[in-house]
Amino acid sequence: MAQRTTADETLPREELAAYLEELATEFEGESEAVSIRVGNKNVSLNPPQNIDVSVETVERSSMLRGDRETVEIELSWKP
């Protein structure tokens, strides 16, 4: 059974950078476990040394809705 935890929020660029740095620090740490903050919850995961990484960017231009850009970063592994 899969357990999914999600959170959507809008952050200023500085807070986003701090969140990504916090995440990087967790992955760089000596502990086997990685604690990831998702909204108001911390999720503990156990990634191996090698992790699959997928990065996707989309740039959309629409006359009615305006321009929109997205970046998705997905990390996946089998513990």
Coordinates of C-alpha atoms in Angstrom, one line a residue:
M1 CA 0.0 0.0 0.0
A2 CA 1.4 3.4 -0.9
Q3 CA 1.2 6.3 1.4
R4 CA 1.3 9.7 -0.2
T5 CA 2.0 13.1 1.5
T6 CA 1.6 16.2 -0.5
A7 CA 1.6 20.0 0.1
D8 CA 1.2 22.9 -2.2
E9 CA 2.3 26.4 -1.2
T10 CA 3.6 29.6 -2.7
L11 CA 7.0 30.7 -1.3
P12 CA 9.2 33.7 -2.0
R13 CA 12.4 32.8 -3.9
E14 CA 14.5 33.1 -0.7
E15 CA 12.4 30.7 1.2
L16 CA 12.4 28.3 -1.7
A17 CA 16.2 28.4 -1.8
A18 CA 16.3 27.7 1.9
Y19 CA 14.0 24.7 1.6
L20 CA 16.1 23.3 -1.3
E21 CA 19.3 23.8 0.8
E22 CA 17.6 22.1 3.8
L23 CA 16.8 19.2 1.5
A24 CA 20.3 19.1 0.1
T25 CA 21.8 19.1 3.6
E26 CA 19.6 16.0 4.5
F27 CA 20.9 14.1 1.5
E28 CA 24.5 15.1 2.2
G29 CA 24.3 14.0 5.9
E30 CA 25.9 10.9 7.3
S31 CA 22.6 9.4 8.5
E32 CA 21.0 6.7 6.3
A33 CA 17.6 8.3 6.9
V34 CA 16.5 11.6 5.2
S35 CA 13.9 13.8 6.8
I36 CA 11.8 15.8 4.3
R37 CA 9.4 18.5 5.4
V38 CA 6.2 18.3 3.5
G39 CA 3.8 21.0 4.6
N40 CA 3.5 20.7 8.4
K41 CA 4.7 17.1 8.5
N42 CA 8.2 15.5 8.4
V43 CA 8.6 12.3 6.4
S44 CA 11.5 10.0 7.0
L45 CA 12.9 8.1 4.0
N46 CA 15.8 5.8 3.5
P47 CA 17.5 6.5 0.1
P48 CA 20.4 4.4 -1.2
Q49 CA 23.7 5.9 -2.4
N50 CA 22.5 6.2 -6.0
I51 CA 19.2 8.0 -6.8
D52 CA 17.4 8.3 -10.1
V53 CA 16.9 12.0 -11.0
S54 CA 14.5 13.4 -13.6
V55 CA 14.2 17.1 -14.4
E56 CA 11.5 18.5 -16.7
T57 CA 10.9 22.0 -17.7
V58 CA 7.9 23.4 -19.6
E59 CA 7.5 26.8 -21.1
R60 CA 4.0 27.7 -22.2
S61 CA 2.9 30.8 -24.0
S62 CA -0.8 31.6 -24.2
M63 CA -2.5 34.7 -25.6
L64 CA -5.4 34.3 -23.1
R65 CA -3.7 33.0 -20.0
G66 CA -0.3 34.5 -20.3
D67 CA 3.1 32.9 -20.0
R68 CA 3.7 30.0 -17.6
E69 CA 6.9 28.2 -16.7
T70 CA 7.3 25.0 -14.6
V71 CA 10.1 22.9 -13.3
E72 CA 9.6 19.4 -11.9
I73 CA 12.3 17.5 -10.1
E74 CA 11.6 13.9 -9.3
L75 CA 13.9 11.7 -7.2
S76 CA 13.2 8.0 -7.0
W77 CA 14.8 4.9 -5.6
K78 CA 14.1 1.4 -4.2
P79 CA 15.2 1.3 -0.6

